[in-house]
């Protein structure tokens, strides 16, 4: 009797106590789960401050880069900002042999004894580039008067696609295919486009009769990314900057 009484007396209070303890533990766990969120909230101002500092630093670098480009760029006689990349004026023009949109094989050496203007451009999807070719063809007399005997275009596009585009645009300028971009890279023309050096930009290289570069203008680079220059403006720069 006494044993049963003791057992009953001890078992019932212990059950209540366990439930209370369990509740307190659950509450404590829920409370303990909250501080990381509060800590995250406290960290937000610090993260925002760090991001702000990084953003300011990035803007500063962009500003410095733009200033650097402006300091080394020239307006020439056209007012269109451009630079002269490498190989530049006075350097031997890297030779090449490429296939034209007509299927003919064209080498730079074919133009020895004449002045040829190499036009490096971004390709089929660049409407201003094709407008540039059309404008050059419409001003052939002015080009001849400036001492330019021939113009060729160079891009990364395959021959067949360039042939179709040339037919659609009704242009006769030789469109040379450089799918591996070996020639484009030899002239560093990939550094002046909008495609992050994935294609050529908007560069003109005039190779003289002796095979040396007598004029160069890269219009496609940062920060302006000019993709079309009227021929008369192009010739104004040529007249100002061409090596005698």
PDB file of C-alpha atoms in Angstrom:
ATOM      1  CA  UNK A   1       0.000   0.000   0.000  1.00  0.00           C
ATOM      2  CA  UNK A   2       2.693   2.383   0.935  1.00  0.00           C
ATOM      3  CA  UNK A   3       4.707   1.302  -2.099  1.00  0.00           C
ATOM      4  CA  UNK A   4       1.794   1.974  -4.458  1.00  0.00           C
ATOM      5  CA  UNK A   5       1.128   5.322  -2.828  1.00  0.00           C
ATOM      6  CA  UNK A   6       4.742   6.264  -3.218  1.00  0.00           C
ATOM      7  CA  UNK A   7       4.735   5.191  -6.866  1.00  0.00           C
ATOM      8  CA  UNK A   8       1.536   7.160  -7.623  1.00  0.00           C
ATOM      9  CA  UNK A   9       2.770  10.177  -5.747  1.00  0.00           C
ATOM     10  CA  UNK A  10       6.050  10.296  -7.626  1.00  0.00           C
ATOM     11  CA  UNK A  11       4.851   9.384 -11.123  1.00  0.00           C
ATOM     12  CA  UNK A  12       2.129  12.048 -11.623  1.00  0.00           C
ATOM     13  CA  UNK A  13       4.190  15.108 -10.631  1.00  0.00           C
ATOM     14  CA  UNK A  14       7.145  13.885 -12.708  1.00  0.00           C
ATOM     15  CA  UNK A  15       4.930  13.683 -15.851  1.00  0.00           C
ATOM     16  CA  UNK A  16       3.805  17.279 -15.420  1.00  0.00           C
ATOM     17  CA  UNK A  17       7.325  18.387 -14.779  1.00  0.00           C
ATOM     18  CA  UNK A  18       8.527  16.611 -17.948  1.00  0.00           C
ATOM     19  CA  UNK A  19       5.902  18.338 -20.007  1.00  0.00           C
ATOM     20  CA  UNK A  20       6.862  21.697 -18.586  1.00  0.00           C
ATOM     21  CA  UNK A  21      10.514  21.009 -19.177  1.00  0.00           C
ATOM     22  CA  UNK A  22       9.754  19.902 -22.721  1.00  0.00           C
ATOM     23  CA  UNK A  23       7.791  23.094 -23.375  1.00  0.00           C
ATOM     24  CA  UNK A  24      10.602  25.205 -22.011  1.00  0.00           C
ATOM     25  CA  UNK A  25      13.113  23.370 -24.170  1.00  0.00           C
ATOM     26  CA  UNK A  26      11.016  23.893 -27.300  1.00  0.00           C
ATOM     27  CA  UNK A  27      10.618  27.563 -26.457  1.00  0.00           C
ATOM     28  CA  UNK A  28      14.337  27.842 -25.838  1.00  0.00           C
ATOM     29  CA  UNK A  29      15.094  26.178 -29.176  1.00  0.00           C
ATOM     30  CA  UNK A  30      12.748  28.535 -30.980  1.00  0.00           C
ATOM     31  CA  UNK A  31      14.333  31.484 -29.246  1.00  0.00           C
ATOM     32  CA  UNK A  32      17.806  30.165 -30.001  1.00  0.00           C
ATOM     33  CA  UNK A  33      16.903  29.921 -33.700  1.00  0.00           C
ATOM     34  CA  UNK A  34      16.226  33.667 -33.861  1.00  0.00           C
ATOM     35  CA  UNK A  35      19.621  35.193 -33.084  1.00  0.00           C
ATOM     36  CA  UNK A  36      21.244  34.208 -36.456  1.00  0.00           C
ATOM     37  CA  UNK A  37      18.516  36.135 -38.254  1.00  0.00           C
ATOM     38  CA  UNK A  38      19.077  39.050 -35.978  1.00  0.00           C
ATOM     39  CA  UNK A  39      22.793  38.723 -36.590  1.00  0.00           C
ATOM     40  CA  UNK A  40      22.164  38.697 -40.331  1.00  0.00           C
ATOM     41  CA  UNK A  41      20.155  41.878 -39.949  1.00  0.00           C
ATOM     42  CA  UNK A  42      23.022  43.433 -38.075  1.00  0.00           C
ATOM     43  CA  UNK A  43      25.445  42.372 -40.824  1.00  0.00           C
ATOM     44  CA  UNK A  44      23.413  43.977 -43.611  1.00  0.00           C
ATOM     45  CA  UNK A  45      24.680  47.547 -43.037  1.00  0.00           C
ATOM     46  CA  UNK A  46      28.256  46.253 -43.130  1.00  0.00           C
ATOM     47  CA  UNK A  47      27.659  44.341 -46.370  1.00  0.00           C
ATOM     48  CA  UNK A  48      25.989  47.368 -47.945  1.00  0.00           C
ATOM     49  CA  UNK A  49      28.936  49.537 -46.950  1.00  0.00           C
ATOM     50  CA  UNK A  50      31.417  47.068 -48.458  1.00  0.00           C
ATOM     51  CA  UNK A  51      29.430  46.857 -51.713  1.00  0.00           C
ATOM     52  CA  UNK A  52      29.284  50.640 -51.873  1.00  0.00           C
ATOM     53  CA  UNK A  53      33.056  50.873 -51.514  1.00  0.00           C
ATOM     54  CA  UNK A  54      33.545  48.255 -54.253  1.00  0.00           C
ATOM     55  CA  UNK A  55      31.128  50.086 -56.546  1.00  0.00           C
ATOM     56  CA  UNK A  56      32.968  53.371 -56.033  1.00  0.00           C
ATOM     57  CA  UNK A  57      36.257  51.618 -56.764  1.00  0.00           C
ATOM     58  CA  UNK A  58      34.869  50.087 -59.968  1.00  0.00           C
ATOM     59  CA  UNK A  59      33.542  53.458 -61.142  1.00  0.00           C
ATOM     60  CA  UNK A  60      36.928  55.006 -60.452  1.00  0.00           C
ATOM     61  CA  UNK A  61      38.671  52.370 -62.576  1.00  0.00           C
ATOM     62  CA  UNK A  62      36.167  52.887 -65.407  1.00  0.00           C
ATOM     63  CA  UNK A  63      36.723  56.636 -65.197  1.00  0.00           C
ATOM     64  CA  UNK A  64      40.494  56.212 -65.275  1.00  0.00           C
ATOM     65  CA  UNK A  65      40.258  53.847 -68.234  1.00  0.00           C
ATOM     66  CA  UNK A  66      38.018  56.256 -70.114  1.00  0.00           C
ATOM     67  CA  UNK A  67      40.438  59.098 -69.411  1.00  0.00           C
ATOM     68  CA  UNK A  68      43.316  56.955 -70.609  1.00  0.00           C
ATOM     69  CA  UNK A  69      41.463  56.195 -73.851  1.00  0.00           C
ATOM     70  CA  UNK A  70      40.692  59.866 -74.329  1.00  0.00           C
ATOM     71  CA  UNK A  71      44.285  60.872 -73.660  1.00  0.00           C
ATOM     72  CA  UNK A  72      45.614  58.504 -76.338  1.00  0.00           C
ATOM     73  CA  UNK A  73      42.780  59.053 -78.833  1.00  0.00           C
ATOM     74  CA  UNK A  74      42.697  61.561 -81.634  1.00  0.00           C
ATOM     75  CA  UNK A  75      39.852  63.440 -83.230  1.00  0.00           C
ATOM     76  CA  UNK A  76      41.772  63.960 -86.456  1.00  0.00           C
ATOM     77  CA  UNK A  77      39.992  66.045 -89.020  1.00  0.00           C
ATOM     78  CA  UNK A  78      36.681  64.217 -88.717  1.00  0.00           C
ATOM     79  CA  UNK A  79      35.729  64.804 -85.112  1.00  0.00           C
ATOM     80  CA  UNK A  80      35.246  61.045 -84.685  1.00  0.00           C
ATOM     81  CA  UNK A  81      37.358  59.845 -81.791  1.00  0.00           C
ATOM     82  CA  UNK A  82      39.702  56.997 -82.639  1.00  0.00           C
ATOM     83  CA  UNK A  83      43.068  55.494 -81.854  1.00  0.00           C
ATOM     84  CA  UNK A  84      45.864  54.011 -83.943  1.00  0.00           C
ATOM     85  CA  UNK A  85      46.606  50.479 -82.777  1.00  0.00           C
ATOM     86  CA  UNK A  86      49.516  48.173 -83.512  1.00  0.00           C
ATOM     87  CA  UNK A  87      51.013  47.462 -85.939  1.00  0.00           C
ATOM     88  CA  UNK A  88      50.856  51.160 -86.637  1.00  0.00           C
ATOM     89  CA  UNK A  89      52.053  53.714 -89.135  1.00  0.00           C
ATOM     90  CA  UNK A  90      55.458  52.852 -90.593  1.00  0.00           C
ATOM     91  CA  UNK A  91      55.296  49.173 -89.611  1.00  0.00           C
ATOM     92  CA  UNK A  92      55.293  46.369 -92.195  1.00  0.00           C
ATOM     93  CA  UNK A  93      51.747  45.151 -92.784  1.00  0.00           C
ATOM     94  CA  UNK A  94      51.398  41.465 -91.817  1.00  0.00           C
ATOM     95  CA  UNK A  95      50.871  39.456 -94.985  1.00  0.00           C
ATOM     96  CA  UNK A  96      47.875  37.159 -95.367  1.00  0.00           C
ATOM     97  CA  UNK A  97      46.016  34.956 -97.800  1.00  0.00           C
ATOM     98  CA  UNK A  98      42.232  34.652 -97.396  1.00  0.00           C
ATOM     99  CA  UNK A  99      39.259  33.535 -99.473  1.00  0.00           C
ATOM    100  CA  UNK A 100      36.947  36.166-100.892  1.00  0.00           C
ATOM    101  CA  UNK A 101      33.149  35.907-100.989  1.00  0.00           C
ATOM    102  CA  UNK A 102      33.540  35.267-104.717  1.00  0.00           C
ATOM    103  CA  UNK A 103      35.617  32.165-104.007  1.00  0.00           C
ATOM    104  CA  UNK A 104      38.878  33.770-105.146  1.00  0.00           C
ATOM    105  CA  UNK A 105      42.037  33.561-103.066  1.00  0.00           C
ATOM    106  CA  UNK A 106      43.306  37.008-102.122  1.00  0.00           C
ATOM    107  CA  UNK A 107      46.711  37.857-100.652  1.00  0.00           C
ATOM    108  CA  UNK A 108      47.942  41.198 -99.389  1.00  0.00           C
ATOM    109  CA  UNK A 109      50.947  40.772-101.671  1.00  0.00           C
ATOM    110  CA  UNK A 110      48.537  40.933-104.635  1.00  0.00           C
ATOM    111  CA  UNK A 111      48.275  44.667-103.975  1.00  0.00           C
ATOM    112  CA  UNK A 112      52.012  45.362-103.939  1.00  0.00           C
ATOM    113  CA  UNK A 113      52.609  48.561-105.915  1.00  0.00           C
ATOM    114  CA  UNK A 114      49.150  49.905-105.002  1.00  0.00           C
ATOM    115  CA  UNK A 115      47.555  51.356-101.893  1.00  0.00           C
ATOM    116  CA  UNK A 116      44.886  49.126-100.377  1.00  0.00           C
ATOM    117  CA  UNK A 117      42.562  50.017 -97.518  1.00  0.00           C
ATOM    118  CA  UNK A 118      41.857  47.087 -95.179  1.00  0.00           C
ATOM    119  CA  UNK A 119      38.525  47.436 -93.406  1.00  0.00           C
ATOM    120  CA  UNK A 120      38.187  45.142 -90.368  1.00  0.00           C
ATOM    121  CA  UNK A 121      34.553  44.848 -89.274  1.00  0.00           C
ATOM    122  CA  UNK A 122      32.246  42.912 -86.955  1.00  0.00           C
ATOM    123  CA  UNK A 123      30.452  40.904 -89.587  1.00  0.00           C
ATOM    124  CA  UNK A 124      27.039  39.877 -90.857  1.00  0.00           C
ATOM    125  CA  UNK A 125      25.000  41.078 -87.894  1.00  0.00           C
ATOM    126  CA  UNK A 126      26.573  44.559 -87.862  1.00  0.00           C
ATOM    127  CA  UNK A 127      24.296  46.739 -89.987  1.00  0.00           C
ATOM    128  CA  UNK A 128      26.472  49.864 -89.596  1.00  0.00           C
ATOM    129  CA  UNK A 129      29.417  47.844 -90.920  1.00  0.00           C
ATOM    130  CA  UNK A 130      27.565  47.037 -94.128  1.00  0.00           C
ATOM    131  CA  UNK A 131      26.350  50.610 -94.378  1.00  0.00           C
ATOM    132  CA  UNK A 132      30.029  51.560 -94.178  1.00  0.00           C
ATOM    133  CA  UNK A 133      30.892  49.301 -97.120  1.00  0.00           C
ATOM    134  CA  UNK A 134      28.023  50.732 -99.165  1.00  0.00           C
ATOM    135  CA  UNK A 135      29.140  54.280 -98.377  1.00  0.00           C
ATOM    136  CA  UNK A 136      32.716  53.479 -99.395  1.00  0.00           C
ATOM    137  CA  UNK A 137      31.495  52.068-102.715  1.00  0.00           C
ATOM    138  CA  UNK A 138      29.364  55.162-103.307  1.00  0.00           C
ATOM    139  CA  UNK A 139      32.452  57.333-102.843  1.00  0.00           C
ATOM    140  CA  UNK A 140      34.995  55.470-104.958  1.00  0.00           C
ATOM    141  CA  UNK A 141      35.971  58.624-106.850  1.00  0.00           C
ATOM    142  CA  UNK A 142      36.844  60.393-103.603  1.00  0.00           C
ATOM    143  CA  UNK A 143      38.859  57.367-102.454  1.00  0.00           C
ATOM    144  CA  UNK A 144      40.796  57.326-105.739  1.00  0.00           C
ATOM    145  CA  UNK A 145      41.481  61.048-105.429  1.00  0.00           C
ATOM    146  CA  UNK A 146      42.890  60.387-101.943  1.00  0.00           C
ATOM    147  CA  UNK A 147      45.293  57.792-103.348  1.00  0.00           C
ATOM    148  CA  UNK A 148      43.400  54.660-102.314  1.00  0.00           C
ATOM    149  CA  UNK A 149      43.494  52.142-105.142  1.00  0.00           C
ATOM    150  CA  UNK A 150      41.447  49.337-103.569  1.00  0.00           C
ATOM    151  CA  UNK A 151      39.333  48.469-100.539  1.00  0.00           C
ATOM    152  CA  UNK A 152      38.862  45.028 -99.003  1.00  0.00           C
ATOM    153  CA  UNK A 153      36.741  44.013 -96.028  1.00  0.00           C
ATOM    154  CA  UNK A 154      37.851  41.412 -93.485  1.00  0.00           C
ATOM    155  CA  UNK A 155      35.585  39.693 -90.951  1.00  0.00           C
ATOM    156  CA  UNK A 156      35.268  36.331 -89.208  1.00  0.00           C
ATOM    157  CA  UNK A 157      32.196  35.245 -91.181  1.00  0.00           C
ATOM    158  CA  UNK A 158      32.326  32.145 -93.451  1.00  0.00           C
ATOM    159  CA  UNK A 159      32.635  32.638 -97.196  1.00  0.00           C
ATOM    160  CA  UNK A 160      29.173  31.319 -98.108  1.00  0.00           C
ATOM    161  CA  UNK A 161      27.400  33.593 -95.656  1.00  0.00           C
ATOM    162  CA  UNK A 162      29.358  36.615 -96.828  1.00  0.00           C
ATOM    163  CA  UNK A 163      28.499  35.758-100.426  1.00  0.00           C
ATOM    164  CA  UNK A 164      24.774  35.750 -99.665  1.00  0.00           C
ATOM    165  CA  UNK A 165      25.033  38.992 -97.713  1.00  0.00           C
ATOM    166  CA  UNK A 166      27.048  40.690-100.447  1.00  0.00           C
ATOM    167  CA  UNK A 167      24.410  39.657-103.001  1.00  0.00           C
ATOM    168  CA  UNK A 168      21.606  40.937-100.798  1.00  0.00           C
ATOM    169  CA  UNK A 169      23.385  44.249-100.181  1.00  0.00           C
ATOM    170  CA  UNK A 170      24.493  44.505-103.829  1.00  0.00           C
ATOM    171  CA  UNK A 171      28.097  45.283-102.920  1.00  0.00           C
ATOM    172  CA  UNK A 172      31.168  44.337-104.940  1.00  0.00           C
ATOM    173  CA  UNK A 173      33.936  45.063-102.425  1.00  0.00           C
ATOM    174  CA  UNK A 174      35.972  41.881-101.808  1.00  0.00           C
ATOM    175  CA  UNK A 175      34.701  40.367 -98.562  1.00  0.00           C
ATOM    176  CA  UNK A 176      37.504  38.268 -97.110  1.00  0.00           C
ATOM    177  CA  UNK A 177      36.699  35.470 -94.681  1.00  0.00           C
ATOM    178  CA  UNK A 178      38.940  35.053 -91.638  1.00  0.00           C
ATOM    179  CA  UNK A 179      37.035  32.422 -89.605  1.00  0.00           C
ATOM    180  CA  UNK A 180      40.022  31.585 -87.392  1.00  0.00           C
ATOM    181  CA  UNK A 181      40.646  35.331 -86.881  1.00  0.00           C
ATOM    182  CA  UNK A 182      44.342  34.803 -87.407  1.00  0.00           C
ATOM    183  CA  UNK A 183      44.620  37.904 -89.577  1.00  0.00           C
ATOM    184  CA  UNK A 184      42.295  39.909 -87.329  1.00  0.00           C
ATOM    185  CA  UNK A 185      44.563  39.142 -84.380  1.00  0.00           C
ATOM    186  CA  UNK A 186      47.723  39.805 -86.377  1.00  0.00           C
ATOM    187  CA  UNK A 187      46.448  43.366 -86.833  1.00  0.00           C
ATOM    188  CA  UNK A 188      45.047  43.582 -83.261  1.00  0.00           C
ATOM    189  CA  UNK A 189      41.733  44.580 -84.832  1.00  0.00           C
ATOM    190  CA  UNK A 190      39.819  42.470 -82.277  1.00  0.00           C
ATOM    191  CA  UNK A 191      40.633  45.019 -79.567  1.00  0.00           C
ATOM    192  CA  UNK A 192      38.324  47.697 -80.940  1.00  0.00           C
ATOM    193  CA  UNK A 193      34.881  46.116 -81.160  1.00  0.00           C
ATOM    194  CA  UNK A 194      31.816  45.890 -78.975  1.00  0.00           C
ATOM    195  CA  UNK A 195      31.990  42.096 -78.605  1.00  0.00           C
ATOM    196  CA  UNK A 196      34.694  41.981 -75.921  1.00  0.00           C
ATOM    197  CA  UNK A 197      37.458  40.985 -78.309  1.00  0.00           C
ATOM    198  CA  UNK A 198      35.407  38.153 -79.824  1.00  0.00           C
ATOM    199  CA  UNK A 199      35.428  39.713 -83.305  1.00  0.00           C
ATOM    200  CA  UNK A 200      37.057  42.554 -85.187  1.00  0.00           C
ATOM    201  CA  UNK A 201      35.891  46.051 -84.411  1.00  0.00           C
ATOM    202  CA  UNK A 202      35.777  48.987 -86.815  1.00  0.00           C
ATOM    203  CA  UNK A 203      39.363  49.453 -87.944  1.00  0.00           C
ATOM    204  CA  UNK A 204      40.916  50.888 -91.099  1.00  0.00           C
ATOM    205  CA  UNK A 205      44.500  50.113 -92.097  1.00  0.00           C
ATOM    206  CA  UNK A 206      45.925  51.692 -95.237  1.00  0.00           C
ATOM    207  CA  UNK A 207      48.795  49.663 -96.670  1.00  0.00           C
ATOM    208  CA  UNK A 208      51.032  51.587 -99.055  1.00  0.00           C
ATOM    209  CA  UNK A 209      52.563  50.377-102.327  1.00  0.00           C
ATOM    210  CA  UNK A 210      55.699  49.239-100.478  1.00  0.00           C
ATOM    211  CA  UNK A 211      53.753  47.029 -98.049  1.00  0.00           C
ATOM    212  CA  UNK A 212      54.089  49.302 -95.021  1.00  0.00           C
ATOM    213  CA  UNK A 213      51.227  50.870 -93.088  1.00  0.00           C
ATOM    214  CA  UNK A 214      50.808  54.522 -94.045  1.00  0.00           C
ATOM    215  CA  UNK A 215      47.685  55.196 -91.966  1.00  0.00           C
ATOM    216  CA  UNK A 216      45.586  53.460 -89.336  1.00  0.00           C
ATOM    217  CA  UNK A 217      42.406  54.436 -87.494  1.00  0.00           C
ATOM    218  CA  UNK A 218      40.525  52.229 -85.017  1.00  0.00           C
ATOM    219  CA  UNK A 219      37.113  53.814 -84.485  1.00  0.00           C
ATOM    220  CA  UNK A 220      35.308  50.972 -82.765  1.00  0.00           C
ATOM    221  CA  UNK A 221      36.897  51.099 -79.314  1.00  0.00           C
ATOM    222  CA  UNK A 222      35.655  52.266 -75.924  1.00  0.00           C
ATOM    223  CA  UNK A 223      34.121  54.475 -74.794  1.00  0.00           C
ATOM    224  CA  UNK A 224      32.212  55.566 -77.912  1.00  0.00           C
ATOM    225  CA  UNK A 225      32.168  52.371 -80.057  1.00  0.00           C
ATOM    226  CA  UNK A 226      31.715  54.247 -83.324  1.00  0.00           C
ATOM    227  CA  UNK A 227      30.607  51.735 -85.941  1.00  0.00           C
ATOM    228  CA  UNK A 228      30.058  54.001 -88.951  1.00  0.00           C
ATOM    229  CA  UNK A 229      32.137  56.901 -90.230  1.00  0.00           C
ATOM    230  CA  UNK A 230      31.051  58.761 -93.373  1.00  0.00           C
ATOM    231  CA  UNK A 231      33.639  58.400 -96.101  1.00  0.00           C
ATOM    232  CA  UNK A 232      34.304  62.134 -96.302  1.00  0.00           C
ATOM    233  CA  UNK A 233      35.058  62.155 -92.557  1.00  0.00           C
ATOM    234  CA  UNK A 234      37.285  59.111 -92.951  1.00  0.00           C
ATOM    235  CA  UNK A 235      39.238  60.884 -95.663  1.00  0.00           C
ATOM    236  CA  UNK A 236      39.552  63.975 -93.483  1.00  0.00           C
ATOM    237  CA  UNK A 237      41.341  61.870 -90.869  1.00  0.00           C
ATOM    238  CA  UNK A 238      43.455  60.281 -93.573  1.00  0.00           C
ATOM    239  CA  UNK A 239      44.557  63.675 -94.884  1.00  0.00           C
ATOM    240  CA  UNK A 240      45.533  64.781 -91.367  1.00  0.00           C
ATOM    241  CA  UNK A 241      47.276  61.631 -90.140  1.00  0.00           C
ATOM    242  CA  UNK A 242      48.684  59.795 -93.164  1.00  0.00           C
ATOM    243  CA  UNK A 243      52.401  59.200 -93.287  1.00  0.00           C
ATOM    244  CA  UNK A 244      53.893  61.061 -96.267  1.00  0.00           C
TER     245      UNK A 244
END
